[in-house]
Amino acid sequence: KNKNNGENLSAFQKAYCSLFAGAIGSFIGNPCDLALVRMQSDSMLPPDQRRNYGNVFQAFSRIVKEEGVTACWNGSLPTMLRAMSLNVAMMVSYEEAKERLTKMFPQQHVRLTQFEASMCSAVATSVCSLPFDNLKTKLQKMKANEAGE
């Protein structure tokens, strides 16, 4: 707040913070997300193509053993893009909507303002993040070919 003369963060500053947090957090969490997606999608594969992971620890060990440690970050770029778009859309749209609604309707109950801002944020978040989520899931469900690629 010292740099903003006591004001709230600007929309650009909020966007920057949420982009950075989304990228770092999703990169760190990608191996767990990969195991989750693979275990969930396994039952939809034909029986001869299933990985049949017994638990998450087996999934991690087999991914590393069969595909290499870097395979734990398969689909990490779309995962990071998804998290970044989700964070920006959620944080910036919620904070901006809340600030504008508070200025437009100063007498309105705080809970109503928060609810309205949340609804605006939910729509923006879904629109911005679902395309990346779809791409991320498809990439993480893929099986390596005979060459291991």
PDB file of C-alpha atoms in Angstrom:
ATOM      1  CA  LYS A   1       0.000   0.000   0.000  1.00  0.00           C
ATOM      2  CA  ASN A   2       2.960   2.330   0.418  1.00  0.00           C
ATOM      3  CA  LYS A   3       3.544   2.321  -3.338  1.00  0.00           C
ATOM      4  CA  ASN A   4      -0.149   2.946  -4.031  1.00  0.00           C
ATOM      5  CA  ASN A   5      -0.520   5.876  -1.621  1.00  0.00           C
ATOM      6  CA  GLY A   6      -2.732   3.811   0.662  1.00  0.00           C
ATOM      7  CA  GLU A   7      -5.000   2.642  -2.187  1.00  0.00           C
ATOM      8  CA  ASN A   8      -5.896  -0.925  -3.085  1.00  0.00           C
ATOM      9  CA  LEU A   9      -3.802  -2.729  -5.667  1.00  0.00           C
ATOM     10  CA  SER A  10      -4.546  -1.743  -9.247  1.00  0.00           C
ATOM     11  CA  ALA A  11      -6.104  -4.274 -11.617  1.00  0.00           C
ATOM     12  CA  PHE A  12      -2.700  -4.684 -13.284  1.00  0.00           C
ATOM     13  CA  GLN A  13      -0.993  -5.389  -9.951  1.00  0.00           C
ATOM     14  CA  LYS A  14      -3.694  -7.913  -9.031  1.00  0.00           C
ATOM     15  CA  ALA A  15      -3.310  -9.590 -12.417  1.00  0.00           C
ATOM     16  CA  TYR A  16       0.475  -9.771 -12.065  1.00  0.00           C
ATOM     17  CA  CYS A  17       0.274 -11.326  -8.588  1.00  0.00           C
ATOM     18  CA  SER A  18      -2.336 -13.870  -9.632  1.00  0.00           C
ATOM     19  CA  LEU A  19      -0.420 -14.830 -12.801  1.00  0.00           C
ATOM     20  CA  PHE A  20       2.735 -15.466 -10.829  1.00  0.00           C
ATOM     21  CA  ALA A  21       0.967 -17.423  -8.085  1.00  0.00           C
ATOM     22  CA  GLY A  22      -0.930 -19.550 -10.611  1.00  0.00           C
ATOM     23  CA  ALA A  23       2.174 -20.420 -12.600  1.00  0.00           C
ATOM     24  CA  ILE A  24       4.331 -21.378  -9.627  1.00  0.00           C
ATOM     25  CA  GLY A  25       1.608 -23.262  -7.768  1.00  0.00           C
ATOM     26  CA  SER A  26       0.468 -25.299 -10.750  1.00  0.00           C
ATOM     27  CA  PHE A  27       4.024 -26.176 -11.781  1.00  0.00           C
ATOM     28  CA  ILE A  28       4.721 -27.533  -8.306  1.00  0.00           C
ATOM     29  CA  GLY A  29       1.412 -29.408  -8.182  1.00  0.00           C
ATOM     30  CA  ASN A  30       1.482 -30.816 -11.715  1.00  0.00           C
ATOM     31  CA  PRO A  31       2.754 -34.313 -10.778  1.00  0.00           C
ATOM     32  CA  CYS A  32      -0.201 -34.794  -8.426  1.00  0.00           C
ATOM     33  CA  ASP A  33      -2.612 -33.478 -11.040  1.00  0.00           C
ATOM     34  CA  LEU A  34      -1.123 -35.829 -13.625  1.00  0.00           C
ATOM     35  CA  ALA A  35      -1.587 -38.839 -11.349  1.00  0.00           C
ATOM     36  CA  LEU A  36      -5.164 -37.755 -10.575  1.00  0.00           C
ATOM     37  CA  VAL A  37      -6.128 -37.346 -14.236  1.00  0.00           C
ATOM     38  CA  ARG A  38      -4.565 -40.662 -15.221  1.00  0.00           C
ATOM     39  CA  MET A  39      -6.192 -42.588 -12.397  1.00  0.00           C
ATOM     40  CA  GLN A  40      -9.597 -41.055 -13.142  1.00  0.00           C
ATOM     41  CA  SER A  41      -9.407 -41.687 -16.876  1.00  0.00           C
ATOM     42  CA  ASP A  42      -8.040 -45.234 -16.589  1.00  0.00           C
ATOM     43  CA  SER A  43     -11.462 -46.866 -16.305  1.00  0.00           C
ATOM     44  CA  MET A  44     -12.540 -45.268 -19.585  1.00  0.00           C
ATOM     45  CA  LEU A  45      -9.738 -46.927 -21.565  1.00  0.00           C
ATOM     46  CA  PRO A  46     -10.089 -50.362 -23.175  1.00  0.00           C
ATOM     47  CA  PRO A  47      -8.902 -53.069 -20.729  1.00  0.00           C
ATOM     48  CA  ASP A  48      -5.725 -53.767 -22.708  1.00  0.00           C
ATOM     49  CA  GLN A  49      -4.682 -50.077 -22.583  1.00  0.00           C
ATOM     50  CA  ARG A  50      -5.354 -49.428 -18.887  1.00  0.00           C
ATOM     51  CA  ARG A  51      -2.492 -48.502 -16.627  1.00  0.00           C
ATOM     52  CA  ASN A  52      -4.158 -50.114 -13.578  1.00  0.00           C
ATOM     53  CA  TYR A  53      -2.483 -47.938 -10.974  1.00  0.00           C
ATOM     54  CA  GLY A  54      -3.339 -49.339  -7.556  1.00  0.00           C
ATOM     55  CA  ASN A  55      -2.782 -46.058  -5.714  1.00  0.00           C
ATOM     56  CA  VAL A  56      -1.185 -42.663  -6.152  1.00  0.00           C
ATOM     57  CA  PHE A  57       2.233 -43.856  -4.956  1.00  0.00           C
ATOM     58  CA  GLN A  58       2.247 -46.637  -7.527  1.00  0.00           C
ATOM     59  CA  ALA A  59       1.207 -44.103 -10.174  1.00  0.00           C
ATOM     60  CA  PHE A  60       4.142 -41.841  -9.308  1.00  0.00           C
ATOM     61  CA  SER A  61       6.676 -44.655  -9.214  1.00  0.00           C
ATOM     62  CA  ARG A  62       5.496 -46.188 -12.499  1.00  0.00           C
ATOM     63  CA  ILE A  63       5.397 -42.833 -14.281  1.00  0.00           C
ATOM     64  CA  VAL A  64       8.991 -42.151 -13.219  1.00  0.00           C
ATOM     65  CA  LYS A  65      10.179 -45.708 -13.985  1.00  0.00           C
ATOM     66  CA  GLU A  66       8.379 -46.150 -17.318  1.00  0.00           C
ATOM     67  CA  GLU A  67       8.474 -42.594 -18.710  1.00  0.00           C
ATOM     68  CA  GLY A  68      11.199 -40.789 -16.783  1.00  0.00           C
ATOM     69  CA  VAL A  69      11.049 -38.170 -14.047  1.00  0.00           C
ATOM     70  CA  THR A  70      10.321 -35.354 -16.491  1.00  0.00           C
ATOM     71  CA  ALA A  71       7.078 -37.111 -17.459  1.00  0.00           C
ATOM     72  CA  CYS A  72       5.685 -35.949 -14.102  1.00  0.00           C
ATOM     73  CA  TRP A  73       5.350 -32.564 -15.767  1.00  0.00           C
ATOM     74  CA  ASN A  74       3.504 -33.786 -18.888  1.00  0.00           C
ATOM     75  CA  GLY A  75       0.838 -31.234 -19.612  1.00  0.00           C
ATOM     76  CA  SER A  76       2.436 -28.682 -17.288  1.00  0.00           C
ATOM     77  CA  LEU A  77       2.288 -25.798 -19.757  1.00  0.00           C
ATOM     78  CA  PRO A  78      -1.486 -26.023 -20.285  1.00  0.00           C
ATOM     79  CA  THR A  79      -1.863 -26.640 -16.543  1.00  0.00           C
ATOM     80  CA  MET A  80       0.071 -23.470 -15.825  1.00  0.00           C
ATOM     81  CA  LEU A  81      -1.871 -21.507 -18.446  1.00  0.00           C
ATOM     82  CA  ARG A  82      -5.111 -22.783 -16.949  1.00  0.00           C
ATOM     83  CA  ALA A  83      -4.088 -21.809 -13.423  1.00  0.00           C
ATOM     84  CA  MET A  84      -2.879 -18.411 -14.561  1.00  0.00           C
ATOM     85  CA  SER A  85      -6.069 -17.671 -16.493  1.00  0.00           C
ATOM     86  CA  LEU A  86      -8.193 -19.000 -13.642  1.00  0.00           C
ATOM     87  CA  ASN A  87      -6.382 -16.880 -11.054  1.00  0.00           C
ATOM     88  CA  VAL A  88      -6.474 -13.706 -13.135  1.00  0.00           C
ATOM     89  CA  ALA A  89     -10.109 -14.120 -14.043  1.00  0.00           C
ATOM     90  CA  MET A  90     -11.131 -14.982 -10.492  1.00  0.00           C
ATOM     91  CA  MET A  91      -9.130 -12.443  -8.560  1.00  0.00           C
ATOM     92  CA  VAL A  92      -9.326  -9.473 -10.865  1.00  0.00           C
ATOM     93  CA  SER A  93     -12.978  -9.887 -11.801  1.00  0.00           C
ATOM     94  CA  TYR A  94     -14.074 -10.433  -8.190  1.00  0.00           C
ATOM     95  CA  GLU A  95     -12.098  -7.526  -6.755  1.00  0.00           C
ATOM     96  CA  GLU A  96     -13.028  -5.147  -9.561  1.00  0.00           C
ATOM     97  CA  ALA A  97     -16.712  -6.097  -9.446  1.00  0.00           C
ATOM     98  CA  LYS A  98     -16.780  -5.750  -5.667  1.00  0.00           C
ATOM     99  CA  GLU A  99     -15.082  -2.339  -5.739  1.00  0.00           C
ATOM    100  CA  ARG A 100     -17.346  -1.010  -8.502  1.00  0.00           C
ATOM    101  CA  LEU A 101     -20.526  -2.386  -6.920  1.00  0.00           C
ATOM    102  CA  THR A 102     -19.562  -0.845  -3.587  1.00  0.00           C
ATOM    103  CA  LYS A 103     -19.073   2.552  -5.266  1.00  0.00           C
ATOM    104  CA  MET A 104     -22.323   2.275  -7.259  1.00  0.00           C
ATOM    105  CA  PHE A 105     -24.446   1.033  -4.327  1.00  0.00           C
ATOM    106  CA  PRO A 106     -22.804   2.249  -1.098  1.00  0.00           C
ATOM    107  CA  GLN A 107     -25.900   1.495   1.006  1.00  0.00           C
ATOM    108  CA  GLN A 108     -26.205  -2.095  -0.238  1.00  0.00           C
ATOM    109  CA  HIS A 109     -25.584  -4.897   2.256  1.00  0.00           C
ATOM    110  CA  VAL A 110     -22.008  -6.209   2.145  1.00  0.00           C
ATOM    111  CA  ARG A 111     -23.087  -9.842   1.711  1.00  0.00           C
ATOM    112  CA  LEU A 112     -25.200  -8.970  -1.328  1.00  0.00           C
ATOM    113  CA  THR A 113     -22.284  -7.121  -2.893  1.00  0.00           C
ATOM    114  CA  GLN A 114     -19.997 -10.103  -2.251  1.00  0.00           C
ATOM    115  CA  PHE A 115     -22.559 -12.472  -3.752  1.00  0.00           C
ATOM    116  CA  GLU A 116     -22.977 -10.355  -6.894  1.00  0.00           C
ATOM    117  CA  ALA A 117     -19.208  -9.993  -7.296  1.00  0.00           C
ATOM    118  CA  SER A 118     -18.820 -13.755  -6.836  1.00  0.00           C
ATOM    119  CA  MET A 119     -21.337 -14.476  -9.580  1.00  0.00           C
ATOM    120  CA  CYS A 120     -19.512 -12.151 -11.994  1.00  0.00           C
ATOM    121  CA  SER A 121     -16.219 -13.783 -11.054  1.00  0.00           C
ATOM    122  CA  ALA A 122     -17.588 -17.310 -11.506  1.00  0.00           C
ATOM    123  CA  VAL A 123     -18.665 -16.596 -15.075  1.00  0.00           C
ATOM    124  CA  ALA A 124     -15.372 -14.914 -15.966  1.00  0.00           C
ATOM    125  CA  THR A 125     -13.351 -17.714 -14.373  1.00  0.00           C
ATOM    126  CA  SER A 126     -15.228 -20.459 -16.211  1.00  0.00           C
ATOM    127  CA  VAL A 127     -14.988 -18.759 -19.581  1.00  0.00           C
ATOM    128  CA  CYS A 128     -11.273 -18.087 -19.192  1.00  0.00           C
ATOM    129  CA  SER A 129     -10.095 -21.383 -17.704  1.00  0.00           C
ATOM    130  CA  LEU A 130     -12.199 -24.178 -19.231  1.00  0.00           C
ATOM    131  CA  PRO A 131     -10.467 -24.225 -22.647  1.00  0.00           C
ATOM    132  CA  PHE A 132      -7.101 -24.690 -20.914  1.00  0.00           C
ATOM    133  CA  ASP A 133      -8.561 -27.319 -18.578  1.00  0.00           C
ATOM    134  CA  ASN A 134      -9.816 -29.311 -21.555  1.00  0.00           C
ATOM    135  CA  LEU A 135      -6.410 -29.181 -23.261  1.00  0.00           C
ATOM    136  CA  LYS A 136      -4.561 -30.032 -20.039  1.00  0.00           C
ATOM    137  CA  THR A 137      -6.713 -33.080 -19.377  1.00  0.00           C
ATOM    138  CA  LYS A 138      -6.317 -34.398 -22.918  1.00  0.00           C
ATOM    139  CA  LEU A 139      -2.530 -34.048 -22.784  1.00  0.00           C
ATOM    140  CA  GLN A 140      -2.270 -35.713 -19.385  1.00  0.00           C
ATOM    141  CA  LYS A 141      -4.451 -38.661 -20.409  1.00  0.00           C
ATOM    142  CA  MET A 142      -2.233 -39.474 -23.401  1.00  0.00           C
ATOM    143  CA  LYS A 143      -0.174 -42.646 -23.404  1.00  0.00           C
ATOM    144  CA  ALA A 144       3.433 -42.715 -24.582  1.00  0.00           C
ATOM    145  CA  ASN A 145       4.050 -44.509 -27.880  1.00  0.00           C
ATOM    146  CA  GLU A 146       6.577 -47.335 -28.352  1.00  0.00           C
ATOM    147  CA  ALA A 147       9.425 -44.804 -28.625  1.00  0.00           C
ATOM    148  CA  GLY A 148       8.420 -43.371 -25.239  1.00  0.00           C
ATOM    149  CA  GLU A 149       7.317 -40.023 -26.702  1.00  0.00           C
TER     150      GLU A 149
END
